[in-house]
Every structure is written in structure tokens, then in C-alpha cells.
Amino acid sequence: MAVAHWLQLALTDGLGPVLTRRLIESAGGVEAATLAGIAVLRRVEGIGEARGRQIADSLKAAAGAALTELDRAGQLGVQIICPDDEPYPLLLKDISDPPNVLYVKGTLEARDLHALAVVGSRRCSFYGREQAERFGALLAGAGLTVVSGGARGIDSAAHRGAMSHGQGRTIAVLGCGVDVVYPPENKGLFAEIATRGAIVSEFPLGTPPLAENFPKRNRVVSGMTRGVLVVEADVRSGALITARLAGEDQGRPVLAVPGRVDNAMSAGPHGLIRDGATLVTCLDDILESLHPLPDAAGSRLAFAPAQADSDNAPTLFPSPPPPAVALVIDANQQKILSSMDAQAMSVDQIIDRTALNASAVLKDLTLMSLKGLVKRVDGQTYVRTKARST
């Protein structure tokens, strides 16, 4: 069982994600890495002779610990996944130091590939909380999963905003074990998140919320998302660490919501905007900033027919679609596509040609932008792309 081997490596003292990958490559596979002796370990860059002896002893002890951890996780209803497992987030695999394992309370789904991180200060203002909830709901309505750190303030507001939408999904990435409730007042929130997404951590069960865990947590928040939106943060905020990791280390878009100039919590977003982050005031600002998905995503994602709910939110299904199917769209979206030609068209022109109401057209154009069927040129002008549909 591959996860047992990955978990053994994760529980080995002295082996972080980077050294683990080097060891697996040197040993010739993950199972072989769990059996590595001094001769193999000392050849790994960054280990050497003395450290190799310590790791070898810990590696042997971790074999039994991994089986105990798997059993305990099963009793708690927690899934442990490794990079060889299908649910492991594809974008997270792409960073330089992806976690060896993820503990998951709830479910990870293929549609979570369309995820955006919303982060900010624990000591947020009313305005910050309001904007975090607003954008959480807007992102959920557009079919994106909202990812944050489960902390007080902006994080909690973003999670709640996502769940205010009927089809909204959200993921909380913790800096402690998934069985540890921190902050304690979020017990009810975490229980709800587990039914509407997932509570995720790379830390073993029972791990307390130690300060050194949170920078590691932040790289997972940014690593499993298509970009990071900072709502409020002072100049020392962990949210800025998440933004830096996203922009500098992971090549993901960094976005920021402007705030009051006399609020210290605006210093972080304003500094990011000054340094090149996208200024965000509406959903379209976000959608236009997202980079294309990696080619590997094509075999794991496709849009299924929309759920019959009032917001007509798109749903993604985890299994690969039949080869002939690229994107499935509803009747209104097909009507909009049929009304468009090769030239850019204004929203007013589309409304005139389709006889649909303005709110329906604007909503569907947003969803179609996510699907890659149309592209916003500027203002309220859109052009049809070459994406294939059925």
C-alpha cells in the first residue's frame, strides 16, 4: 500500500519533502526508500554520513508508527492520501516541496482544481470581514473552491462566504492535526466545512498548533490553488508569506483587495498592489487573472451539466469524460454562444440577440469564462474562444 510507505517517510525525523524526493529517486522508488540503509542515505544530497545514521534509525521506527497512524486515522474517519493517490491535489504536486501525505477530513474532489486561496489578517476590520465573505460567496457561485487557513478573521469569513452559496465548496488547511480544533471557537465551522469540502493538514494526528507549522501550512494553501487573494493584512502578516510563496516560488497569480488608507491592515494589500499584484474589486478581476491550467489537468477534469438550483452553479466530476466530450453547457449558455461570432460583442448586443435577461447573461458569461468558452476583452465586451462544447 503506497500510502503506508509515504507515511513512513513522512513520520521519519530528519526527512522533509525535499529530502524525501531525493531519497526516493536515489533508492529507485518509494518502497525501496523505506528500506534504505546507511549506504543509500549517505549518497543523498543534503544527508551525508552522520545525518544518515540518525535518519536510518528513525526510518525503522517509523514503519510501526505509520501502521498505528493509519489505524487511528481510520477510527477518526480521516483519510490519509499520498502523491500516488488520485485525490491528491494536482497543483500541489507541482510545487518544489509538496507534502509527503495529506490528512483529509471530508472529501477532495476533481472540481477543487478550480480553487482560489482567500487569506488575510486574524485581526480584521468589519470591512475586511465583509469583503472576505463577499468574495467567498462570489467565487463559490462561479464554481471555484475557496481555500483558506481556518484561522480567525479573514480566513473564517472566506470559508463562511463560500458556504453561503448552495453549491459552494471550501477547504481549510490547518497548521495542526486535523483532529485538533484551532482556534477552538471554530469547532462548529470546521464540522460544517468537513461536510462541504475538507479539513486538510500535512501534520500527524494530535499535532498542536506550533508557530513553526504555519509557514509550512501557508505553502499548501497557495500550492493547491490557482492564485491567492489577500483581503487585509499588516506588513508582518502570514498572509503575505502565502502571497510571496504563490508569486515567487510557485508562479501563481497574486491578487489583493484595496482597503482604507488609514487602516494598518491595508498596508499588506496596498504593498502587494504597488509591487505588481492584481487590484481586485469584482469577480471578473479575479477570473481574468487566472493562468491556464496545466496540461495534466485535461485528463482529470470536465464540466458536467449544471445542478438544477437557483444559482445554476457548475459541477465537476472526478472521472475522465468520454474522449468525444470536452465541455457540457446548458441551454442558455449554448444560446449565448450561438449568438456570438468571431468579433468581440458587448453584453448589450448579446442580450438583444438572445432575449435573455441581463442578470442571466452576466452570470452565464462568468461561468463560460471559467470553462474557457468565452473571454472578456475589456469592460463589458466578450469574444468567443475556440473551446469545443457539446
Short mmCIF file of C-alpha atoms in Angstrom, two decimals, residues 119-121 123 228-244 254-279:
data_model
loop_
_atom_site.label_atom_id
_atom_site.label_comp_id
_atom_site.label_asym_id
_atom_site.label_seq_id
_atom_site.Cartn_x
_atom_site.Cartn_y
_atom_site.Cartn_z
CA VAL A 119 -6.29 34.91 3.07
CA GLY A 120 -5.77 37.82 5.44
CA SER A 121 -5.35 39.04 8.97
CA ARG A 123 -7.43 40.94 13.46
CA VAL A 228 -4.03 33.89 -3.82
CA LEU A 229 -6.36 36.77 -2.93
CA VAL A 230 -5.23 38.88 0.05
CA VAL A 231 -8.05 40.84 1.68
CA GLU A 232 -6.48 42.53 4.73
CA ALA A 233 -3.02 42.08 6.21
CA ASP A 234 -0.46 44.14 8.05
CA VAL A 235 3.17 44.10 6.97
CA ARG A 236 4.04 41.17 9.28
CA SER A 237 1.03 39.03 8.42
CA GLY A 238 1.33 35.38 7.49
CA ALA A 239 -0.97 36.17 4.57
CA LEU A 240 1.92 37.99 2.94
CA ILE A 241 4.04 34.86 3.33
CA THR A 242 1.34 32.95 1.47
CA ALA A 243 1.29 35.61 -1.25
CA ARG A 244 5.08 35.56 -1.58
CA VAL A 254 -1.30 37.21 -6.52
CA LEU A 255 -4.36 39.42 -6.11
CA ALA A 256 -5.30 41.97 -3.46
CA VAL A 257 -8.39 43.87 -2.34
CA PRO A 258 -7.65 47.56 -1.62
CA GLY A 259 -8.66 48.95 1.75
CA ARG A 260 -8.85 52.20 3.69
CA VAL A 261 -5.63 54.18 3.57
CA ASP A 262 -5.84 54.91 7.31
CA ASN A 263 -6.16 51.23 8.28
CA ALA A 264 -2.91 49.41 9.16
CA MET A 265 -4.48 46.22 7.81
CA SER A 266 -4.47 47.79 4.34
CA ALA A 267 -0.67 48.07 4.28
CA GLY A 268 -0.21 44.48 3.12
CA PRO A 269 -2.63 44.51 0.16
CA HIS A 270 -1.55 48.01 -0.89
CA GLY A 271 2.10 46.96 -0.83
CA LEU A 272 1.30 43.92 -2.96
CA ILE A 273 -0.59 46.07 -5.47
CA ARG A 274 2.33 48.51 -5.61
CA ASP A 275 4.64 45.58 -6.34
CA GLY A 276 2.51 44.23 -9.18
CA ALA A 277 -0.34 42.22 -7.64
CA THR A 278 -3.72 42.50 -9.39
CA LEU A 279 -6.06 45.01 -7.80
#
